[in-house]
mmCIF file of C-alpha atoms in Angstrom:
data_model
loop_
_atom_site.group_PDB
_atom_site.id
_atom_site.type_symbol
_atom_site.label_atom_id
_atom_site.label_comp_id
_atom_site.label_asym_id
_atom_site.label_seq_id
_atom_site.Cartn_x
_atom_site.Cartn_y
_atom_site.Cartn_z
ATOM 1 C CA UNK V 28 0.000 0.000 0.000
ATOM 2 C CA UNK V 29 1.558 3.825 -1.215
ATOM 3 C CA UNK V 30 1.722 5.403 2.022
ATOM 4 C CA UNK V 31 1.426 9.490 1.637
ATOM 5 C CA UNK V 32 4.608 11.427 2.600
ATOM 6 C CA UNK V 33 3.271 14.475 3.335
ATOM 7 C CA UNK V 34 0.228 15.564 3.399
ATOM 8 C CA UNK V 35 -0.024 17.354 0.197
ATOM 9 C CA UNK V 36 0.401 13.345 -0.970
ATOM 10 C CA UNK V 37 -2.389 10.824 -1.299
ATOM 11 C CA UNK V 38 -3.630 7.847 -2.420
ATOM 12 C CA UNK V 39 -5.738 7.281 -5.820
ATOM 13 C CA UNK V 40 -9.177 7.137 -4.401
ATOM 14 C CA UNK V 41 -10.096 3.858 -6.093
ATOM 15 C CA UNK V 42 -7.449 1.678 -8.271
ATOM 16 C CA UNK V 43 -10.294 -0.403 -10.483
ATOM 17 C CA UNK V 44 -9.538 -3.600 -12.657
ATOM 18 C CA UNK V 45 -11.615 -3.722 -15.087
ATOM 19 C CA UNK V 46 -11.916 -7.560 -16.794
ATOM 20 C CA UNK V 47 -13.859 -6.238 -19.907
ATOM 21 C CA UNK V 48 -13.633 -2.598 -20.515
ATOM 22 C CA UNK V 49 -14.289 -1.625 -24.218
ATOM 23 C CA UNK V 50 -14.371 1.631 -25.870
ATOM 24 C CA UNK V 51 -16.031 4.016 -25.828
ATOM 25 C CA UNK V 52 -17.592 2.683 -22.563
ATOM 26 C CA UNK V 53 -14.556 2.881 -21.048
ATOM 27 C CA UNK V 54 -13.255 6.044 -19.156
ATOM 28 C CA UNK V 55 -15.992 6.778 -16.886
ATOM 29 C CA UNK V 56 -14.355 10.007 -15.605
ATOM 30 C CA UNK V 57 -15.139 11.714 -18.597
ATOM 31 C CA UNK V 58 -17.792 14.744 -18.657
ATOM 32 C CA UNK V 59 -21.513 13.872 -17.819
ATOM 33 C CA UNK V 60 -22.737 14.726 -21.355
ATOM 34 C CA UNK V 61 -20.886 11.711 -23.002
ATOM 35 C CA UNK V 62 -21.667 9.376 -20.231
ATOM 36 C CA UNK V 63 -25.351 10.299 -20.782
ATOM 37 C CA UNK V 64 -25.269 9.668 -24.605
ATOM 38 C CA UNK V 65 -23.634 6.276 -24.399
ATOM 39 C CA UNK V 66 -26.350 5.412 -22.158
ATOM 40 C CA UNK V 67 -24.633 5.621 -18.619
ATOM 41 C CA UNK V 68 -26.194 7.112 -15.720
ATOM 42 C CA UNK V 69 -24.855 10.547 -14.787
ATOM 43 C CA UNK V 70 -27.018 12.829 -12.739
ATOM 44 C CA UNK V 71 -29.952 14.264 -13.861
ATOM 45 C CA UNK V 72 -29.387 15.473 -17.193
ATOM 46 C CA UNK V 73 -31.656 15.717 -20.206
ATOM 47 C CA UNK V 74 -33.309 12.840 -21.346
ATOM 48 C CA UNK V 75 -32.576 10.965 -23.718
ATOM 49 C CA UNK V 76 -34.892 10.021 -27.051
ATOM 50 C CA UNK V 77 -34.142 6.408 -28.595
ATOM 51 C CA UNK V 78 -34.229 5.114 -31.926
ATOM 52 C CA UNK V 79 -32.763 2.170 -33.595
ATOM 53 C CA UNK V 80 -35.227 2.323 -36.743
ATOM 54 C CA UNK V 81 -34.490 5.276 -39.392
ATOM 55 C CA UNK V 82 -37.955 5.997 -40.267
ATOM 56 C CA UNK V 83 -38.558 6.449 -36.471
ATOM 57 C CA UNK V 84 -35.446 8.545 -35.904
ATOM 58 C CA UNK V 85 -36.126 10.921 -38.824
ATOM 59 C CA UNK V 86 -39.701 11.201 -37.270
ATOM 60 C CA UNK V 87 -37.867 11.891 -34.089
ATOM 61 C CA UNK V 88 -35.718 14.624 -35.498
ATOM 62 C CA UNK V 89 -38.681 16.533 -37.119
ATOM 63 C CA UNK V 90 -40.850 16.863 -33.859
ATOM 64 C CA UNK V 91 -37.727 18.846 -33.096
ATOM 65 C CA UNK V 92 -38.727 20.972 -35.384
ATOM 66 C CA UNK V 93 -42.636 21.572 -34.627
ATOM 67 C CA UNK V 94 -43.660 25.226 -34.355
ATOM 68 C CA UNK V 95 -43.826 24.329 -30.511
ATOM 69 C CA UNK V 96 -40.550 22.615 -29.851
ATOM 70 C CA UNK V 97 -39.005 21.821 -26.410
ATOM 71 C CA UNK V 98 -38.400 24.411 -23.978
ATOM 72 C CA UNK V 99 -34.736 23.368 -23.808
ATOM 73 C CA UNK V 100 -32.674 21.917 -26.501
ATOM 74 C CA UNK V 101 -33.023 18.068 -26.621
ATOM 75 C CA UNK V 102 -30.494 14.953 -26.663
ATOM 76 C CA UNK V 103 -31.184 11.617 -29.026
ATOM 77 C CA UNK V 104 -29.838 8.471 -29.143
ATOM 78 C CA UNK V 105 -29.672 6.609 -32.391
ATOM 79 C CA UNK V 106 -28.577 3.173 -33.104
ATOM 80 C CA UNK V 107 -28.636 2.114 -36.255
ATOM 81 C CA UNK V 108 -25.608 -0.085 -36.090
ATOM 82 C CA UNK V 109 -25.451 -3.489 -38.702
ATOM 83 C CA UNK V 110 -28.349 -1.355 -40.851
ATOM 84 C CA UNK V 111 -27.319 -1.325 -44.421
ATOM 85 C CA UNK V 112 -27.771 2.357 -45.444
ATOM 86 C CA UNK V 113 -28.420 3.378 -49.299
ATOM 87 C CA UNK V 114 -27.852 6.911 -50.039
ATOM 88 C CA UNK V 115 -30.949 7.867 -49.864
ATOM 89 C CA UNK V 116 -31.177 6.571 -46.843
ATOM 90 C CA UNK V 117 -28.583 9.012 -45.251
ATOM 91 C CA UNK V 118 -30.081 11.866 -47.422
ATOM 92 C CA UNK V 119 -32.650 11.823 -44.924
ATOM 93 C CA UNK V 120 -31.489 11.489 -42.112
ATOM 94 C CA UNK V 121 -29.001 14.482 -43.072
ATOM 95 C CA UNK V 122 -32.612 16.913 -43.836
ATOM 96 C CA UNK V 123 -33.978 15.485 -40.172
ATOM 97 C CA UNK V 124 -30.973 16.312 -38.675
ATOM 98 C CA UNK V 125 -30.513 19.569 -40.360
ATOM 99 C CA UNK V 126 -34.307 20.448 -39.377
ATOM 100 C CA UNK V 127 -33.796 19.392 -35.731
ATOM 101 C CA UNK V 128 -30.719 21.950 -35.470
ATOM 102 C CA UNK V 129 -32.160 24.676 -33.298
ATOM 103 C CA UNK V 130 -32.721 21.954 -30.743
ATOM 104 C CA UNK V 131 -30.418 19.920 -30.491
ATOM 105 C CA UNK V 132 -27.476 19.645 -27.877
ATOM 106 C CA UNK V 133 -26.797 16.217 -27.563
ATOM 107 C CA UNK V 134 -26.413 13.406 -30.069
ATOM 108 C CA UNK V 135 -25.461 9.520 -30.237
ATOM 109 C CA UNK V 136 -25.231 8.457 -33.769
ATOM 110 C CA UNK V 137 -24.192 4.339 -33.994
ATOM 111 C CA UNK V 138 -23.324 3.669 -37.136
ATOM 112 C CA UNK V 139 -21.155 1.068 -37.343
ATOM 113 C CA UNK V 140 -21.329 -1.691 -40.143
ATOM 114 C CA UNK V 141 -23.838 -0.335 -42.080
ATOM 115 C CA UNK V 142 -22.285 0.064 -45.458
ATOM 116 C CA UNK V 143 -21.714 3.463 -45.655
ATOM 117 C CA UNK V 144 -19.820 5.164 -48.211
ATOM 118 C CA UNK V 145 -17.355 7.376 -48.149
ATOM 119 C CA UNK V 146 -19.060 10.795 -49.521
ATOM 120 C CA UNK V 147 -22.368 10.029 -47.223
ATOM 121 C CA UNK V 148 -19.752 9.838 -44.062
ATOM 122 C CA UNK V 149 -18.983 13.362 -44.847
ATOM 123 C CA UNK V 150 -22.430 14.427 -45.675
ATOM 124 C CA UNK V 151 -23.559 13.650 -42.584
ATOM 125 C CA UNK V 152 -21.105 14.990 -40.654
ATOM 126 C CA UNK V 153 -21.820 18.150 -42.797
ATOM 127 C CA UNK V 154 -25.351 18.305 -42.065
ATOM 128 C CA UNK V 155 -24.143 17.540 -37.518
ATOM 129 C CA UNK V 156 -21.555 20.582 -38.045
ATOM 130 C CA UNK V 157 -24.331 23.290 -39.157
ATOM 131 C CA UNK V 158 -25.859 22.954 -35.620
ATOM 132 C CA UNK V 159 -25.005 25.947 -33.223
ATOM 133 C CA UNK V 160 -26.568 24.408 -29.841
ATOM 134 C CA UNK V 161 -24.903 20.850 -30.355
ATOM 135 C CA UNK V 162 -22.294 20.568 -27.450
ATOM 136 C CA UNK V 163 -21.484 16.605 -27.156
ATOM 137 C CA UNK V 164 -21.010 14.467 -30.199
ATOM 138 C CA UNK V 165 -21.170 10.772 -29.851
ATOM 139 C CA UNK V 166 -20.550 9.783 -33.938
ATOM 140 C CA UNK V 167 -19.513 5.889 -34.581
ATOM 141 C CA UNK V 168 -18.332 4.920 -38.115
ATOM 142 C CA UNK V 169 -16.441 2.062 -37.205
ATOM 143 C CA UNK V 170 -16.289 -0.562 -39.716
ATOM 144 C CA UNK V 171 -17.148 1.222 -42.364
ATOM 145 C CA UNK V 172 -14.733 1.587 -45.836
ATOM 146 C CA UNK V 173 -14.237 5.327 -44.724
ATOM 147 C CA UNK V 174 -10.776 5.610 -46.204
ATOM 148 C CA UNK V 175 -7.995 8.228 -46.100
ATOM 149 C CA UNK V 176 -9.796 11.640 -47.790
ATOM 150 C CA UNK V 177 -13.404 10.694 -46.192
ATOM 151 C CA UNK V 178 -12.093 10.287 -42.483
ATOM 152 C CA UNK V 179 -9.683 13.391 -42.745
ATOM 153 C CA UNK V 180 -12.829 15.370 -44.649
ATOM 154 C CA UNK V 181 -14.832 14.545 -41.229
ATOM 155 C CA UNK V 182 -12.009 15.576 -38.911
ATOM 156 C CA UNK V 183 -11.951 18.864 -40.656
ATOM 157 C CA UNK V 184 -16.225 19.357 -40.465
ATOM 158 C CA UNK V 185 -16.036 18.342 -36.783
ATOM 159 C CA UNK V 186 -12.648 21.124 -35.794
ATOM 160 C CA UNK V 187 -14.798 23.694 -37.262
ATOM 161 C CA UNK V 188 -17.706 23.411 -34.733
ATOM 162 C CA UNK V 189 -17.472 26.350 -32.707
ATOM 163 C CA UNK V 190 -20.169 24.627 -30.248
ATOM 164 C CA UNK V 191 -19.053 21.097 -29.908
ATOM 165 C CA UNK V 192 -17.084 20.562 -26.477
ATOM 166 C CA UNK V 193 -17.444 16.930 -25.724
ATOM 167 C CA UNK V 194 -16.943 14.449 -29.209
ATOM 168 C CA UNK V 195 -16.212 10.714 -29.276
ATOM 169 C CA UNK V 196 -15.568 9.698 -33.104
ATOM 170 C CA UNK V 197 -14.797 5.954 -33.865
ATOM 171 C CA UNK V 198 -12.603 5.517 -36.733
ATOM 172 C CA UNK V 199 -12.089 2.373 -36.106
ATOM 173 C CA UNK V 200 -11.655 -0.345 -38.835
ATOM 174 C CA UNK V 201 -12.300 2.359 -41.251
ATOM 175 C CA UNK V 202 -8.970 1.521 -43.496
ATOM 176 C CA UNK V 203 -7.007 4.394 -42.041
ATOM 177 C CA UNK V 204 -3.850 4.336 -42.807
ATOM 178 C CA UNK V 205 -0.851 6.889 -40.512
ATOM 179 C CA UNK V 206 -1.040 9.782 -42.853
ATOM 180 C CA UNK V 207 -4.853 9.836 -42.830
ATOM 181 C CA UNK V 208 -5.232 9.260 -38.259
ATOM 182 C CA UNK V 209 -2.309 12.496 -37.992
ATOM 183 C CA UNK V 210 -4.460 14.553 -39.962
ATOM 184 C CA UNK V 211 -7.769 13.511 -38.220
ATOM 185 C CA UNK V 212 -6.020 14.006 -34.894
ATOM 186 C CA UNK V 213 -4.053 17.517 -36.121
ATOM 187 C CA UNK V 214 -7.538 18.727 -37.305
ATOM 188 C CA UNK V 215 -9.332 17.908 -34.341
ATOM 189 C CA UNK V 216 -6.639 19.387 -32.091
ATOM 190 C CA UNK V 217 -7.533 22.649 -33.986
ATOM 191 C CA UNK V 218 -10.827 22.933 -32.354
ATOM 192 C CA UNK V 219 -11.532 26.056 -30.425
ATOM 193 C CA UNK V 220 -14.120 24.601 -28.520
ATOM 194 C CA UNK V 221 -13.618 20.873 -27.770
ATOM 195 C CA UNK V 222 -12.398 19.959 -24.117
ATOM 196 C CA UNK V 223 -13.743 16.378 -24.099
ATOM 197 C CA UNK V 224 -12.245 14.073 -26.913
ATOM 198 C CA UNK V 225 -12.493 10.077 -27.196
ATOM 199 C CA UNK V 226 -11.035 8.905 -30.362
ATOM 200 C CA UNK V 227 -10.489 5.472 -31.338
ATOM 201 C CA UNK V 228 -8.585 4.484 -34.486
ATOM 202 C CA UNK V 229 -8.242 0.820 -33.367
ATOM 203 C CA UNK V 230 -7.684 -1.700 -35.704
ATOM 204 C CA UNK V 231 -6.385 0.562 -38.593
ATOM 205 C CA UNK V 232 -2.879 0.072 -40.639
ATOM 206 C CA UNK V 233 -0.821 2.399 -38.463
ATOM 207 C CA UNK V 234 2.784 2.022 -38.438
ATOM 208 C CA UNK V 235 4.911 3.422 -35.184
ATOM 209 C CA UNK V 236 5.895 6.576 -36.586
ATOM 210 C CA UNK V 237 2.283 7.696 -37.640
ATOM 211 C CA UNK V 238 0.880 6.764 -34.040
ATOM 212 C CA UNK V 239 3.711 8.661 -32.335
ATOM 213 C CA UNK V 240 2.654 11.107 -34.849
ATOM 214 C CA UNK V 241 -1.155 10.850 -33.682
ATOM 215 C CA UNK V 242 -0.078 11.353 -29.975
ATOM 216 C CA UNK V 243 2.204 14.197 -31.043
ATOM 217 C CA UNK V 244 -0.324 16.613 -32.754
ATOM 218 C CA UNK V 245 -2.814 15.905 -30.010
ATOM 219 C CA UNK V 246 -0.286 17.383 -27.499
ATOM 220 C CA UNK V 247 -0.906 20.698 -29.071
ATOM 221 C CA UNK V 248 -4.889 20.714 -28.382
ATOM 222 C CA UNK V 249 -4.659 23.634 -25.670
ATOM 223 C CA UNK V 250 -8.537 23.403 -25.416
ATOM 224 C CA UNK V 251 -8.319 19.669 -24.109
ATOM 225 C CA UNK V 252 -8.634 18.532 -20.364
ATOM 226 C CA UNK V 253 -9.935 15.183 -20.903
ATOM 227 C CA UNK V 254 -8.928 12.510 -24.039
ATOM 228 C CA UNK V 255 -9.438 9.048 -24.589
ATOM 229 C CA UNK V 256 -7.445 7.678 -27.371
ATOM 230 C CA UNK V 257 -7.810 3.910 -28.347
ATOM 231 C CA UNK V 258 -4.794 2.278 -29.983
ATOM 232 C CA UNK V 259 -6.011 -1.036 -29.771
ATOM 233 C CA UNK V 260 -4.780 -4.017 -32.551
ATOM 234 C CA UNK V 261 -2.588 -1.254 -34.318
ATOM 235 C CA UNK V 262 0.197 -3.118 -33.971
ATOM 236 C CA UNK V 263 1.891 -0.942 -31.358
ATOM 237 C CA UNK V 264 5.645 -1.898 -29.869
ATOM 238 C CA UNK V 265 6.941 -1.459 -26.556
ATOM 239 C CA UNK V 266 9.029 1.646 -27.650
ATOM 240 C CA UNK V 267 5.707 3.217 -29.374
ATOM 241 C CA UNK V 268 3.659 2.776 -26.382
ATOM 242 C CA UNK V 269 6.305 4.264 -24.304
ATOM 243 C CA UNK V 270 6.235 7.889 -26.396
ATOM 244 C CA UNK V 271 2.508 7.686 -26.561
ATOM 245 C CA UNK V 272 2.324 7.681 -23.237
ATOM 246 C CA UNK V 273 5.556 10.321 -22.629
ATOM 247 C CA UNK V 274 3.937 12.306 -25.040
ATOM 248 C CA UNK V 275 0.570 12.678 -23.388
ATOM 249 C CA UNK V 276 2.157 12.964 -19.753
ATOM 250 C CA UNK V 277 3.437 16.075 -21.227
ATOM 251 C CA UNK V 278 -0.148 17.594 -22.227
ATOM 252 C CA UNK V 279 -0.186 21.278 -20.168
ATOM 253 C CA UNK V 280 -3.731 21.314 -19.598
ATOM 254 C CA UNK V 281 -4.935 17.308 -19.826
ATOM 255 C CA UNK V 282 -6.046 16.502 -16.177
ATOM 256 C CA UNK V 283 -8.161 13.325 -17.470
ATOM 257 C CA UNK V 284 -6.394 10.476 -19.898
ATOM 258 C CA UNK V 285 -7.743 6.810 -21.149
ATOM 259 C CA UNK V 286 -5.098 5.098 -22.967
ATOM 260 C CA UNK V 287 -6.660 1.725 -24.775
ATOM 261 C CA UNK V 288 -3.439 -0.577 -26.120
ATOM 262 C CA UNK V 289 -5.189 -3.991 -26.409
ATOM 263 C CA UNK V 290 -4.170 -6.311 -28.684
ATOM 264 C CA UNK V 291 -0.265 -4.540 -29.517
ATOM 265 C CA UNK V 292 2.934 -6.835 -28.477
ATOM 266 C CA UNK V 293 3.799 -4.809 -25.403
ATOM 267 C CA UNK V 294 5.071 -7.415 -23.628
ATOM 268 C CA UNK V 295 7.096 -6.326 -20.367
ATOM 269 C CA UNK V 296 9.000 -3.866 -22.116
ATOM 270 C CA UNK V 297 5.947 -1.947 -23.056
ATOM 271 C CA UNK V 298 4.661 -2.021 -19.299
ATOM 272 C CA UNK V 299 7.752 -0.966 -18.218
ATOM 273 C CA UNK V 300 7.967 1.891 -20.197
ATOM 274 C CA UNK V 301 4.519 2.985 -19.585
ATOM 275 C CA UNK V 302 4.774 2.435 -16.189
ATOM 276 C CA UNK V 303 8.031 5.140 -15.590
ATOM 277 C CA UNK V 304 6.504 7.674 -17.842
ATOM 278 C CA UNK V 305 3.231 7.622 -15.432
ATOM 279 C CA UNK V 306 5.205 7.449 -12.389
ATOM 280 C CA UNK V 307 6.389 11.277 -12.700
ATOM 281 C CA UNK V 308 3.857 13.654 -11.570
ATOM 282 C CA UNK V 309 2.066 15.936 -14.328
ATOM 283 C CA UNK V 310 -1.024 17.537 -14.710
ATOM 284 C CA UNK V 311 -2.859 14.495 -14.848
ATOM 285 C CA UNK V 312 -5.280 13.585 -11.897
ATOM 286 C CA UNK V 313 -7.456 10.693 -13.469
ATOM 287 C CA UNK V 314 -5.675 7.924 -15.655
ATOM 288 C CA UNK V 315 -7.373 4.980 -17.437
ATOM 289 C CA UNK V 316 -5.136 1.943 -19.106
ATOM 290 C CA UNK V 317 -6.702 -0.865 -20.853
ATOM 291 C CA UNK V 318 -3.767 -3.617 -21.807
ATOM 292 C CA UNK V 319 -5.986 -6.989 -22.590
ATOM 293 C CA UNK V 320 -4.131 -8.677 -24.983
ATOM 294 C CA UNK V 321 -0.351 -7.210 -24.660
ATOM 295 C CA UNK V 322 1.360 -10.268 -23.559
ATOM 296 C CA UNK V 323 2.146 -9.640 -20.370
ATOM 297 C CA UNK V 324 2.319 -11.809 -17.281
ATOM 298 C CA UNK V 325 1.149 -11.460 -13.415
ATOM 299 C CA UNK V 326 4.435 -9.914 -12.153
ATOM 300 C CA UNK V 327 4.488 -7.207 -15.357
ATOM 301 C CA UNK V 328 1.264 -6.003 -14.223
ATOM 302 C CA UNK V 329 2.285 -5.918 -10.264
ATOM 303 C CA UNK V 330 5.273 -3.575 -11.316
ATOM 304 C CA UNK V 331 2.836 -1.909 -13.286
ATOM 305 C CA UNK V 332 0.490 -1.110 -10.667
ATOM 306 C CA UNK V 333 3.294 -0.329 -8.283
ATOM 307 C CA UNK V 334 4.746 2.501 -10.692
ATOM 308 C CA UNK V 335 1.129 4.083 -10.917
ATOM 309 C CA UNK V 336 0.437 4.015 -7.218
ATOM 310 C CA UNK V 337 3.827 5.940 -6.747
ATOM 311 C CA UNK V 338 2.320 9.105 -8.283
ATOM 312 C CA UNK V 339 1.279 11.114 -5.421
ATOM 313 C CA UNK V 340 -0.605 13.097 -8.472
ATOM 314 C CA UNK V 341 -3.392 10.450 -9.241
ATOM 315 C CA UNK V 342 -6.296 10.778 -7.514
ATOM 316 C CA UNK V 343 -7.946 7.837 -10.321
ATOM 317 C CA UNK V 344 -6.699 4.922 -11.655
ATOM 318 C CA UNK V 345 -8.282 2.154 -14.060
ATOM 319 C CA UNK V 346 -6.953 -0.801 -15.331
ATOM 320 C CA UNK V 347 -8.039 -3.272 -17.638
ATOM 321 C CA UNK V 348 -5.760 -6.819 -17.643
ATOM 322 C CA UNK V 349 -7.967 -9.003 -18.853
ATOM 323 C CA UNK V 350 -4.920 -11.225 -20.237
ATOM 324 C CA UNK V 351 -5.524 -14.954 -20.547
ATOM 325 C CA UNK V 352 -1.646 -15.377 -18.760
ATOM 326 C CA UNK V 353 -3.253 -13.590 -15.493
#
């Protein structure tokens, strides 16, 4: 046990091991708005509309609209996740969404493995970036063929948004290579208004250099106190993992940080790295690290663990070592 040694020192409040954490759930120390539109309890915020059926949504979206529309600006949940969408199909969902803009301020769009193309990623990301009152963006495109110019094209809509402070965006399994995830992440670090970021490019082609590269630009988002970046099955070395996570200990203003490495060849190495970069104090007061999957045994994730509670800093530690070897 990390005994305090003075008493400006103290203990993380709760050191949690998560056995199956999975983005975006994971993180729970994130702002209330994103918690509420991925369907976690958080207070008593706005409630949430549902919708897994397009018709219905669209309907939804339109009452938005109704010359007597809610007294305060709404938040809706849609699923349509394994739906195969046609273009037409996301033509109208883009005029619901465009007619529901005055009152909207929160919105979950799922849409992951639905067949959507390239040019109706962007046009729907288009129609979300018109909308002045929309604060937190939940938007899921994983497994979709997105591709380089598409995914960078919806980086660039969403860093314009001069009302959107809380955005997850799933990337992943989109076939993005490392030119394509350092442009997404430079253009989103552009934002003026975004403090809340969770950004998963799992699963993608990215060498080492372009995910150093990712973590690198994302250092220079001033406006960002909290970020969740998933780097999970990207093929990630020890080395890599070890300047991602320098890199990010560095942030001047990031208090909150959810690092997802699953499925990368960390091995010990990896852990070890990780585990001295997160050992020096920084800004940081809540820290989340899911390593399923890294090849790591019992004794790599002890030292681990040992590093983390030295950092008199961290008031809020998660891990996730749900490893077959422990």
């Amino acid at each position: 046990q990390h005994t305090p040694t003075n008493k400006h020192q103290h203990t993380p409040t709760h050191t949690n091991t998560q056995m199956a954490a999975s983005w975006p759930a994971f993180g729970a120390n994130f702002p209330s708005p994103l918690r509420l539109l991925r369907g976690e309890q958080a207070g008593h915020e706005t409630p949430i509309s549902s919708e897994k059926d397009l018709s219905h949504a669209c309907l939804l979206l339109h009452r938005l609209a109704e010359p007597a529309p809610p007294e305060t600006p709404s938040q809706v949940a849609i699923d349509l996740n394994y739906t195969k969408l046609s273009a037409a199909d996301v033509s109208d969902l883009v005029r619901a969404l465009e007619a529901a803009a005055a009152n909207l301020s929160g919105l979950s769009l799922r849409l992951m493995h639905t067949h959507l193309a390239p040019d109706c990623a962007v046009e729907l990301t288009r129609a979300l970036c018109s909308h002045d009152r929309l604060t937190a963006l939940l938007l899921n495109l994983a497994y979709n063929d997105i591709g380089e110019e598409a995914s960078q094209q919806v980086a660039d809509c969403l860093s314009h948004s001069h009302s959107l402070t809380a955005l997850s965006l799933s990337l992943s399994h989109a076939k993005v290579g490392s030119r394509a995830a350092k442009q997404v992440a430079k253009l989103l670090a552009q934002s003026t208004s975004i403090t809340a970021l969770e950004l998963s490019l799992s699963t993608n082609q990215l060498e080492a250099e372009g995910v150093q590269q990712v973590a690198k630009v994302l250092t220079q988002a001033h406006k960002l106190t909290s970020l969740s970046l998933n780097l999970s099955d990207v093929n990630l070395e020890a080395l890599s993992a070890g300047k991602v996570a320098e890199l990010l200990n560095t942030h001047p203003h990031l208090t909150s940080l959810a690092l997802l490495f699953d499925a990368n060849p960390l091995g010990a190495e990896g852990l070890r790295h990780v585990g001295v970069v997160f050992s020096v104090p920084s800004n940081l007061r809540s820290l989340s690290l899911s390593l399923s999957n890294t090849s790591i045994e019992s004794a790599d994730a002890i030292r681990l663990t040992e590093s983390l509670l030295s950092n008199s800093q961290l008031s809020s530690v998660s891990l996730n070592f749900a490893c077959r070897s422990l």
